[in-house]
Structures are given as structure tokens and as C-alpha cells.
PDB file of C-alpha atoms in Angstrom:
ATOM      1  CA  UNK R   1    -136.593  19.931 -76.477  1.00  0.00           C
ATOM      2  CA  UNK R   2    -134.893  20.580 -73.126  1.00  0.00           C
ATOM      3  CA  UNK R   3    -135.565  24.313 -73.488  1.00  0.00           C
ATOM      4  CA  UNK R   4    -139.279  23.732 -74.030  1.00  0.00           C
ATOM      5  CA  UNK R   5    -139.519  21.483 -70.984  1.00  0.00           C
ATOM      6  CA  UNK R   6    -137.733  24.132 -68.942  1.00  0.00           C
ATOM      7  CA  UNK R   7    -140.027  26.897 -70.255  1.00  0.00           C
ATOM      8  CA  UNK R   8    -143.124  24.853 -69.403  1.00  0.00           C
ATOM      9  CA  UNK R   9    -141.950  24.140 -65.862  1.00  0.00           C
ATOM     10  CA  UNK R  10    -140.936  27.767 -65.336  1.00  0.00           C
ATOM     11  CA  UNK R  11    -144.329  28.853 -66.669  1.00  0.00           C
ATOM     12  CA  UNK R  12    -146.146  26.698 -64.112  1.00  0.00           C
ATOM     13  CA  UNK R  13    -144.118  28.173 -61.280  1.00  0.00           C
ATOM     14  CA  UNK R  14    -144.406  31.750 -62.583  1.00  0.00           C
ATOM     15  CA  UNK R  15    -148.176  31.542 -62.982  1.00  0.00           C
ATOM     16  CA  UNK R  16    -148.510  30.261 -59.427  1.00  0.00           C
ATOM     17  CA  UNK R  17    -146.125  32.922 -58.098  1.00  0.00           C
ATOM     18  CA  UNK R  18    -148.068  35.734 -59.750  1.00  0.00           C
ATOM     19  CA  UNK R  19    -151.274  34.437 -58.238  1.00  0.00           C
ATOM     20  CA  UNK R  20    -149.780  33.987 -54.783  1.00  0.00           C
ATOM     21  CA  UNK R  21    -147.382  36.892 -54.353  1.00  0.00           C
ATOM     22  CA  UNK R  22    -146.203  38.303 -57.690  1.00  0.00           C
ATOM     23  CA  UNK R  23    -142.709  38.215 -59.168  1.00  0.00           C
ATOM     24  CA  UNK R  24    -143.304  35.644 -61.903  1.00  0.00           C
ATOM     25  CA  UNK R  25    -141.466  37.704 -64.520  1.00  0.00           C
ATOM     26  CA  UNK R  26    -138.276  37.363 -62.478  1.00  0.00           C
ATOM     27  CA  UNK R  27    -138.064  33.751 -63.592  1.00  0.00           C
ATOM     28  CA  UNK R  28    -139.770  33.889 -67.006  1.00  0.00           C
ATOM     29  CA  UNK R  29    -137.508  36.613 -68.418  1.00  0.00           C
ATOM     30  CA  UNK R  30    -134.237  34.811 -67.505  1.00  0.00           C
ATOM     31  CA  UNK R  31    -135.745  31.539 -68.777  1.00  0.00           C
ATOM     32  CA  UNK R  32    -136.307  33.057 -72.222  1.00  0.00           C
ATOM     33  CA  UNK R  33    -132.772  34.469 -72.169  1.00  0.00           C
ATOM     34  CA  UNK R  34    -131.431  30.991 -71.294  1.00  0.00           C
ATOM     35  CA  UNK R  35    -133.450  29.535 -74.174  1.00  0.00           C
ATOM     36  CA  UNK R  36    -131.588  31.841 -76.574  1.00  0.00           C
ATOM     37  CA  UNK R  37    -134.152  34.596 -77.048  1.00  0.00           C
ATOM     38  CA  UNK R  38    -132.633  38.150 -77.369  1.00  0.00           C
ATOM     39  CA  UNK R  39    -133.357  40.456 -74.378  1.00  0.00           C
ATOM     40  CA  UNK R  40    -136.036  42.732 -75.882  1.00  0.00           C
ATOM     41  CA  UNK R  41    -137.784  39.798 -77.527  1.00  0.00           C
ATOM     42  CA  UNK R  42    -137.410  37.831 -74.295  1.00  0.00           C
ATOM     43  CA  UNK R  43    -139.135  40.600 -72.371  1.00  0.00           C
ATOM     44  CA  UNK R  44    -141.907  40.834 -74.967  1.00  0.00           C
ATOM     45  CA  UNK R  45    -142.357  37.059 -75.042  1.00  0.00           C
ATOM     46  CA  UNK R  46    -142.406  36.920 -71.252  1.00  0.00           C
ATOM     47  CA  UNK R  47    -145.134  39.574 -71.107  1.00  0.00           C
ATOM     48  CA  UNK R  48    -147.272  37.723 -73.651  1.00  0.00           C
ATOM     49  CA  UNK R  49    -146.740  34.372 -71.941  1.00  0.00           C
ATOM     50  CA  UNK R  50    -147.753  35.702 -68.523  1.00  0.00           C
ATOM     51  CA  UNK R  51    -150.772  37.645 -69.733  1.00  0.00           C
ATOM     52  CA  UNK R  52    -153.335  34.789 -69.881  1.00  0.00           C
ATOM     53  CA  UNK R  53    -152.175  33.536 -66.483  1.00  0.00           C
ATOM     54  CA  UNK R  54    -152.932  36.946 -64.980  1.00  0.00           C
ATOM     55  CA  UNK R  55    -156.428  36.852 -66.436  1.00  0.00           C
ATOM     56  CA  UNK R  56    -156.960  33.313 -65.127  1.00  0.00           C
ATOM     57  CA  UNK R  57    -155.957  34.423 -61.636  1.00  0.00           C
ATOM     58  CA  UNK R  58    -158.158  37.524 -61.867  1.00  0.00           C
ATOM     59  CA  UNK R  59    -161.119  35.348 -62.838  1.00  0.00           C
ATOM     60  CA  UNK R  60    -160.462  33.053 -59.886  1.00  0.00           C
ATOM     61  CA  UNK R  61    -160.241  36.073 -57.549  1.00  0.00           C
ATOM     62  CA  UNK R  62    -163.181  37.926 -59.161  1.00  0.00           C
ATOM     63  CA  UNK R  63    -165.363  37.827 -56.021  1.00  0.00           C
ATOM     64  CA  UNK R  64    -162.755  39.917 -54.170  1.00  0.00           C
ATOM     65  CA  UNK R  65    -162.213  42.586 -56.852  1.00  0.00           C
ATOM     66  CA  UNK R  66    -163.622  45.862 -55.518  1.00  0.00           C
ATOM     67  CA  UNK R  67    -163.440  49.589 -56.343  1.00  0.00           C
ATOM     68  CA  UNK R  68    -160.948  51.724 -54.459  1.00  0.00           C
ATOM     69  CA  UNK R  69    -162.233  54.077 -51.739  1.00  0.00           C
ATOM     70  CA  UNK R  70    -163.176  57.434 -53.311  1.00  0.00           C
ATOM     71  CA  UNK R  71    -161.470  56.549 -56.609  1.00  0.00           C
ATOM     72  CA  UNK R  72    -163.193  55.574 -59.837  1.00  0.00           C
ATOM     73  CA  UNK R  73    -162.125  52.053 -60.762  1.00  0.00           C
ATOM     74  CA  UNK R  74    -162.894  52.984 -64.394  1.00  0.00           C
ATOM     75  CA  UNK R  75    -160.327  55.801 -64.199  1.00  0.00           C
ATOM     76  CA  UNK R  76    -157.800  53.391 -62.672  1.00  0.00           C
ATOM     77  CA  UNK R  77    -158.373  50.884 -65.470  1.00  0.00           C
ATOM     78  CA  UNK R  78    -158.078  53.499 -68.236  1.00  0.00           C
ATOM     79  CA  UNK R  79    -154.881  55.020 -66.822  1.00  0.00           C
ATOM     80  CA  UNK R  80    -153.341  51.586 -66.338  1.00  0.00           C
ATOM     81  CA  UNK R  81    -154.180  50.642 -69.917  1.00  0.00           C
ATOM     82  CA  UNK R  82    -152.768  53.913 -71.315  1.00  0.00           C
ATOM     83  CA  UNK R  83    -149.636  53.511 -69.226  1.00  0.00           C
ATOM     84  CA  UNK R  84    -149.175  49.961 -70.446  1.00  0.00           C
ATOM     85  CA  UNK R  85    -149.461  51.166 -74.027  1.00  0.00           C
ATOM     86  CA  UNK R  86    -146.868  53.894 -73.434  1.00  0.00           C
ATOM     87  CA  UNK R  87    -144.515  51.426 -71.762  1.00  0.00           C
ATOM     88  CA  UNK R  88    -144.847  48.931 -74.593  1.00  0.00           C
ATOM     89  CA  UNK R  89    -144.059  51.611 -77.174  1.00  0.00           C
ATOM     90  CA  UNK R  90    -141.066  52.734 -75.110  1.00  0.00           C
ATOM     91  CA  UNK R  91    -139.686  49.195 -75.119  1.00  0.00           C
ATOM     92  CA  UNK R  92    -140.126  48.834 -78.878  1.00  0.00           C
ATOM     93  CA  UNK R  93    -138.113  52.028 -79.447  1.00  0.00           C
ATOM     94  CA  UNK R  94    -135.371  51.186 -76.955  1.00  0.00           C
ATOM     95  CA  UNK R  95    -132.133  50.047 -78.686  1.00  0.00           C
ATOM     96  CA  UNK R  96    -131.097  46.494 -77.779  1.00  0.00           C
ATOM     97  CA  UNK R  97    -127.746  47.603 -76.336  1.00  0.00           C
ATOM     98  CA  UNK R  98    -129.438  50.230 -74.194  1.00  0.00           C
ATOM     99  CA  UNK R  99    -132.012  47.751 -72.924  1.00  0.00           C
ATOM    100  CA  UNK R 100    -129.247  45.317 -71.964  1.00  0.00           C
ATOM    101  CA  UNK R 101    -127.736  48.014 -69.750  1.00  0.00           C
ATOM    102  CA  UNK R 102    -131.084  48.920 -68.188  1.00  0.00           C
ATOM    103  CA  UNK R 103    -132.243  45.380 -67.358  1.00  0.00           C
ATOM    104  CA  UNK R 104    -130.119  44.857 -64.199  1.00  0.00           C
ATOM    105  CA  UNK R 105    -131.341  48.177 -62.787  1.00  0.00           C
ATOM    106  CA  UNK R 106    -134.953  47.326 -63.578  1.00  0.00           C
ATOM    107  CA  UNK R 107    -134.483  43.998 -61.818  1.00  0.00           C
ATOM    108  CA  UNK R 108    -132.938  45.774 -58.836  1.00  0.00           C
ATOM    109  CA  UNK R 109    -135.826  48.227 -58.679  1.00  0.00           C
ATOM    110  CA  UNK R 110    -138.320  45.387 -58.787  1.00  0.00           C
ATOM    111  CA  UNK R 111    -136.391  43.394 -56.174  1.00  0.00           C
ATOM    112  CA  UNK R 112    -136.295  46.337 -53.759  1.00  0.00           C
ATOM    113  CA  UNK R 113    -139.985  47.031 -54.318  1.00  0.00           C
ATOM    114  CA  UNK R 114    -140.841  43.402 -53.667  1.00  0.00           C
ATOM    115  CA  UNK R 115    -138.705  43.229 -50.537  1.00  0.00           C
ATOM    116  CA  UNK R 116    -139.453  46.611 -48.944  1.00  0.00           C
ATOM    117  CA  UNK R 117    -142.523  48.065 -50.679  1.00  0.00           C
ATOM    118  CA  UNK R 118    -144.896  47.190 -47.863  1.00  0.00           C
ATOM    119  CA  UNK R 119    -142.682  48.738 -45.167  1.00  0.00           C
ATOM    120  CA  UNK R 120    -142.113  51.828 -47.290  1.00  0.00           C
ATOM    121  CA  UNK R 121    -145.862  52.188 -47.721  1.00  0.00           C
ATOM    122  CA  UNK R 122    -146.464  52.133 -43.981  1.00  0.00           C
ATOM    123  CA  UNK R 123    -143.666  54.666 -43.397  1.00  0.00           C
ATOM    124  CA  UNK R 124    -144.940  57.106 -46.022  1.00  0.00           C
ATOM    125  CA  UNK R 125    -148.510  56.917 -44.751  1.00  0.00           C
ATOM    126  CA  UNK R 126    -147.288  58.164 -41.393  1.00  0.00           C
ATOM    127  CA  UNK R 127    -145.430  61.078 -42.990  1.00  0.00           C
ATOM    128  CA  UNK R 128    -147.706  62.395 -45.732  1.00  0.00           C
ATOM    129  CA  UNK R 129    -151.333  62.383 -46.839  1.00  0.00           C
ATOM    130  CA  UNK R 130    -151.914  60.630 -50.141  1.00  0.00           C
ATOM    131  CA  UNK R 131    -154.767  62.044 -52.227  1.00  0.00           C
ATOM    132  CA  UNK R 132    -156.676  60.368 -55.033  1.00  0.00           C
ATOM    133  CA  UNK R 133    -154.921  62.461 -57.702  1.00  0.00           C
ATOM    134  CA  UNK R 134    -151.519  61.215 -56.617  1.00  0.00           C
ATOM    135  CA  UNK R 135    -152.740  57.621 -56.589  1.00  0.00           C
ATOM    136  CA  UNK R 136    -154.119  57.967 -60.125  1.00  0.00           C
ATOM    137  CA  UNK R 137    -150.857  59.546 -61.325  1.00  0.00           C
ATOM    138  CA  UNK R 138    -148.843  56.787 -59.693  1.00  0.00           C
ATOM    139  CA  UNK R 139    -151.089  54.188 -61.310  1.00  0.00           C
ATOM    140  CA  UNK R 140    -150.353  55.638 -64.747  1.00  0.00           C
ATOM    141  CA  UNK R 141    -146.595  55.478 -64.068  1.00  0.00           C
ATOM    142  CA  UNK R 142    -146.935  51.909 -62.827  1.00  0.00           C
ATOM    143  CA  UNK R 143    -148.793  51.098 -66.035  1.00  0.00           C
ATOM    144  CA  UNK R 144    -145.821  52.427 -68.015  1.00  0.00           C
ATOM    145  CA  UNK R 145    -143.426  50.310 -65.984  1.00  0.00           C
ATOM    146  CA  UNK R 146    -145.675  47.285 -66.385  1.00  0.00           C
ATOM    147  CA  UNK R 147    -145.796  47.675 -70.160  1.00  0.00           C
ATOM    148  CA  UNK R 148    -142.062  48.337 -70.427  1.00  0.00           C
ATOM    149  CA  UNK R 149    -140.678  45.660 -68.129  1.00  0.00           C
ATOM    150  CA  UNK R 150    -143.137  44.600 -65.441  1.00  0.00           C
ATOM    151  CA  UNK R 151    -140.831  42.988 -62.873  1.00  0.00           C
ATOM    152  CA  UNK R 152    -142.619  43.242 -59.491  1.00  0.00           C
ATOM    153  CA  UNK R 153    -145.127  45.738 -60.880  1.00  0.00           C
ATOM    154  CA  UNK R 154    -147.857  43.977 -58.921  1.00  0.00           C
ATOM    155  CA  UNK R 155    -145.906  44.466 -55.712  1.00  0.00           C
ATOM    156  CA  UNK R 156    -145.384  48.130 -56.568  1.00  0.00           C
ATOM    157  CA  UNK R 157    -149.114  48.541 -57.157  1.00  0.00           C
ATOM    158  CA  UNK R 158    -149.926  46.983 -53.801  1.00  0.00           C
ATOM    159  CA  UNK R 159    -147.432  49.273 -52.091  1.00  0.00           C
ATOM    160  CA  UNK R 160    -149.036  52.363 -53.677  1.00  0.00           C
ATOM    161  CA  UNK R 161    -152.520  51.175 -52.787  1.00  0.00           C
ATOM    162  CA  UNK R 162    -151.453  50.629 -49.187  1.00  0.00           C
ATOM    163  CA  UNK R 163    -150.407  54.307 -49.116  1.00  0.00           C
ATOM    164  CA  UNK R 164    -153.989  55.212 -49.912  1.00  0.00           C
ATOM    165  CA  UNK R 165    -155.230  53.032 -47.073  1.00  0.00           C
ATOM    166  CA  UNK R 166    -156.422  49.889 -48.831  1.00  0.00           C
ATOM    167  CA  UNK R 167    -155.707  47.196 -46.251  1.00  0.00           C
ATOM    168  CA  UNK R 168    -157.784  44.098 -47.079  1.00  0.00           C
ATOM    169  CA  UNK R 169    -155.151  41.681 -48.402  1.00  0.00           C
ATOM    170  CA  UNK R 170    -157.728  39.642 -50.346  1.00  0.00           C
ATOM    171  CA  UNK R 171    -158.977  42.753 -52.145  1.00  0.00           C
ATOM    172  CA  UNK R 172    -155.433  44.024 -52.757  1.00  0.00           C
ATOM    173  CA  UNK R 173    -154.270  40.708 -54.210  1.00  0.00           C
ATOM    174  CA  UNK R 174    -157.380  40.332 -56.388  1.00  0.00           C
ATOM    175  CA  UNK R 175    -157.081  43.889 -57.725  1.00  0.00           C
ATOM    176  CA  UNK R 176    -153.371  43.311 -58.339  1.00  0.00           C
ATOM    177  CA  UNK R 177    -154.057  40.377 -60.658  1.00  0.00           C
ATOM    178  CA  UNK R 178    -156.602  42.423 -62.605  1.00  0.00           C
ATOM    179  CA  UNK R 179    -154.516  45.591 -62.969  1.00  0.00           C
ATOM    180  CA  UNK R 180    -151.274  43.821 -63.875  1.00  0.00           C
ATOM    181  CA  UNK R 181    -153.231  42.052 -66.599  1.00  0.00           C
ATOM    182  CA  UNK R 182    -154.637  45.385 -67.812  1.00  0.00           C
ATOM    183  CA  UNK R 183    -151.161  46.981 -67.809  1.00  0.00           C
ATOM    184  CA  UNK R 184    -149.896  44.139 -69.964  1.00  0.00           C
ATOM    185  CA  UNK R 185    -152.885  44.065 -72.327  1.00  0.00           C
ATOM    186  CA  UNK R 186    -151.858  47.015 -74.510  1.00  0.00           C
ATOM    187  CA  UNK R 187    -148.201  45.952 -74.423  1.00  0.00           C
ATOM    188  CA  UNK R 188    -149.159  42.453 -75.558  1.00  0.00           C
ATOM    189  CA  UNK R 189    -150.982  43.834 -78.609  1.00  0.00           C
ATOM    190  CA  UNK R 190    -148.030  46.072 -79.475  1.00  0.00           C
ATOM    191  CA  UNK R 191    -145.434  43.309 -79.072  1.00  0.00           C
ATOM    192  CA  UNK R 192    -147.441  40.917 -81.232  1.00  0.00           C
ATOM    193  CA  UNK R 193    -148.025  43.579 -83.911  1.00  0.00           C
ATOM    194  CA  UNK R 194    -144.309  44.442 -83.953  1.00  0.00           C
ATOM    195  CA  UNK R 195    -143.301  40.796 -84.406  1.00  0.00           C
ATOM    196  CA  UNK R 196    -141.242  40.723 -81.208  1.00  0.00           C
ATOM    197  CA  UNK R 197    -142.707  37.488 -79.858  1.00  0.00           C
ATOM    198  CA  UNK R 198    -140.935  34.120 -80.220  1.00  0.00           C
ATOM    199  CA  UNK R 199    -144.103  32.064 -80.639  1.00  0.00           C
ATOM    200  CA  UNK R 200    -142.995  28.424 -80.132  1.00  0.00           C
ATOM    201  CA  UNK R 201    -141.300  29.284 -76.841  1.00  0.00           C
ATOM    202  CA  UNK R 202    -144.051  31.701 -75.804  1.00  0.00           C
ATOM    203  CA  UNK R 203    -146.931  29.297 -76.469  1.00  0.00           C
ATOM    204  CA  UNK R 204    -145.185  26.601 -74.461  1.00  0.00           C
ATOM    205  CA  UNK R 205    -144.841  28.862 -71.455  1.00  0.00           C
ATOM    206  CA  UNK R 206    -148.275  30.441 -71.963  1.00  0.00           C
ATOM    207  CA  UNK R 207    -150.051  27.115 -71.576  1.00  0.00           C
ATOM    208  CA  UNK R 208    -148.181  26.545 -68.337  1.00  0.00           C
ATOM    209  CA  UNK R 209    -148.832  30.037 -66.905  1.00  0.00           C
ATOM    210  CA  UNK R 210    -152.579  29.595 -67.417  1.00  0.00           C
ATOM    211  CA  UNK R 211    -152.496  26.365 -65.424  1.00  0.00           C
ATOM    212  CA  UNK R 212    -150.166  27.842 -62.836  1.00  0.00           C
ATOM    213  CA  UNK R 213    -152.195  31.043 -62.554  1.00  0.00           C
ATOM    214  CA  UNK R 214    -155.512  29.275 -62.071  1.00  0.00           C
ATOM    215  CA  UNK R 215    -154.376  26.598 -59.637  1.00  0.00           C
ATOM    216  CA  UNK R 216    -151.931  28.978 -57.975  1.00  0.00           C
ATOM    217  CA  UNK R 217    -154.845  31.234 -57.087  1.00  0.00           C
ATOM    218  CA  UNK R 218    -156.767  28.216 -55.837  1.00  0.00           C
ATOM    219  CA  UNK R 219    -153.991  27.038 -53.515  1.00  0.00           C
ATOM    220  CA  UNK R 220    -152.712  30.458 -52.422  1.00  0.00           C
ATOM    221  CA  UNK R 221    -154.456  30.227 -49.059  1.00  0.00           C
ATOM    222  CA  UNK R 222    -152.610  26.990 -48.266  1.00  0.00           C
ATOM    223  CA  UNK R 223    -149.132  28.460 -48.783  1.00  0.00           C
ATOM    224  CA  UNK R 224    -147.196  29.993 -45.901  1.00  0.00           C
ATOM    225  CA  UNK R 225    -146.993  33.594 -47.203  1.00  0.00           C
ATOM    226  CA  UNK R 226    -143.964  34.465 -45.063  1.00  0.00           C
ATOM    227  CA  UNK R 227    -141.855  31.573 -46.331  1.00  0.00           C
ATOM    228  CA  UNK R 228    -143.019  32.078 -49.902  1.00  0.00           C
ATOM    229  CA  UNK R 229    -142.224  35.774 -49.838  1.00  0.00           C
ATOM    230  CA  UNK R 230    -138.810  35.197 -48.254  1.00  0.00           C
ATOM    231  CA  UNK R 231    -137.923  32.666 -50.925  1.00  0.00           C
ATOM    232  CA  UNK R 232    -138.976  35.017 -53.723  1.00  0.00           C
ATOM    233  CA  UNK R 233    -136.997  37.905 -52.208  1.00  0.00           C
ATOM    234  CA  UNK R 234    -133.821  35.796 -52.080  1.00  0.00           C
ATOM    235  CA  UNK R 235    -134.344  34.513 -55.614  1.00  0.00           C
ATOM    236  CA  UNK R 236    -134.976  38.014 -56.962  1.00  0.00           C
ATOM    237  CA  UNK R 237    -131.711  39.362 -55.576  1.00  0.00           C
ATOM    238  CA  UNK R 238    -129.785  36.325 -56.840  1.00  0.00           C
ATOM    239  CA  UNK R 239    -131.150  36.850 -60.361  1.00  0.00           C
ATOM    240  CA  UNK R 240    -130.416  40.588 -60.144  1.00  0.00           C
ATOM    241  CA  UNK R 241    -126.829  39.913 -59.073  1.00  0.00           C
ATOM    242  CA  UNK R 242    -126.345  37.463 -61.936  1.00  0.00           C
ATOM    243  CA  UNK R 243    -127.542  40.045 -64.476  1.00  0.00           C
ATOM    244  CA  UNK R 244    -125.268  42.747 -63.019  1.00  0.00           C
ATOM    245  CA  UNK R 245    -122.271  40.415 -63.241  1.00  0.00           C
ATOM    246  CA  UNK R 246    -123.158  39.303 -66.764  1.00  0.00           C
ATOM    247  CA  UNK R 247    -123.770  42.853 -68.014  1.00  0.00           C
ATOM    248  CA  UNK R 248    -121.049  44.872 -66.300  1.00  0.00           C
ATOM    249  CA  UNK R 249    -118.297  42.373 -65.514  1.00  0.00           C
ATOM    250  CA  UNK R 250    -118.445  39.519 -68.019  1.00  0.00           C
ATOM    251  CA  UNK R 251    -119.274  41.921 -70.873  1.00  0.00           C
ATOM    252  CA  UNK R 252    -116.929  44.863 -70.208  1.00  0.00           C
ATOM    253  CA  UNK R 253    -117.088  46.109 -73.797  1.00  0.00           C
ATOM    254  CA  UNK R 254    -120.710  47.290 -73.308  1.00  0.00           C
TER     255      UNK R 254
END
């Protein structure tokens, strides 16, 4: 019973985080691990649990969702969906032991993207010109990452979009909720079909992420974005450190 209460509370927070700034999977994935779900199944269950919350946030932000300058939003959606499908298949065919070794590095990649993606975007825009083809290619790769793991994929998307010159934060955040949901859509279908989802735990968290996603989007404007982001950055690196210690120090036989 304690695990289900924890999963529900974590789901509320994660749904709100994804609506406000992203990074919800950084707390849902470890929560499933803590509840005794194996890593690959925990990642699959986390993706499924967060999916409805992303759609709820996208619906709340729907008035701000807009096409990208000089890029077909239909092409972006299709490439994101195909990438999510490829990423989901990649996860299903990744051995459990191999995934255990990869997880800390995926968390580190997501943590760095969350912490420094915006600054990196500004720096690259000053150095090189980013064309639509490169943005579409990057979106496909981000779709793969989103389907495979998804940690901070929304932040990575926003960083790439900033390279192309999209600057309206309301539009960026609204598009982020839509495209992260699309990236996860194909993966969700694959994970469910493959029987990788722990349903009692997932349904508990799913109900909470929907509530958190909807009301998180509603109250986003009232949250100090600087303090929120700083707190998430610190938490991300703490979780990443814990997984490195657990994987490479406390389990030396791996």
C-alpha cells in the first residue's frame, strides 16, 4: 500500500513538472524502481504512466500550439512518431543487463541537457546556421530518444527548436507537451503489446499524472520558473549520481 501511495504522489508531481518545465521521468522512473519494478519494465511503465498527462497538458496549452517557421508541422509530427516507434523497439530488444549499464549515462545526458541546453542553443546559433533539414533530422533522433528513455527529451526538443530561432516561450512549451506525447505514443503501444507494463502500479501513477499534468499547466504561470528549474537541475544530478553509485560501485560484478 505504501508503494501505491508513493507512486500516486510522485505521479502528481511528475505531471506538474512536465507541464511546467519537463523532467517528470526523472522521478517516475526511480519511483517504479523503488516499488520493485525491473528497470526495462520500470521505464516502459513510466512512459505509459506519463503519456496521458502529456496529452492533458497539451490540451490545456492548445491555444499556444503553432507550426514552426518554414517547417511543416505534419512532417515534424510524423518524424517524431516514427522516431518514438524506433526507440520503443530498441528498448524492447535491449538486454536487461545492458540497459542497467546505460541508464546512468542516459540520466546524465538528460541532466546536462536540462541544465545547459538553453545556453548551448544560444551558443550554437551564433556559430552555425541551422536549416530546416537539420531540424527535422534532429527531431527524428529526439523521437528515438523519447521512445527509448525520454529523460529530459522535452528540454532537448526546446533546445533544438531554439537553434532554429523559435523564441516564444509559450509556443515552445506548448509544442513541447504535444511532441513529447507524440514521441511516447508509438512506444506506449509497443510496450503494452509486449507486456512490459506493470499495470497496478502504472494505473495508480497514470491517474495522478493526468491530474498533475492538467493542473500543472494551469498553475505554471504562477510558479517562479528560475527557482523551479534550479530545483529540478539539482534533483536530476542527485538522481544521476545515485544511479551511477548503485550501478558501478554497489554492483561491481556488472
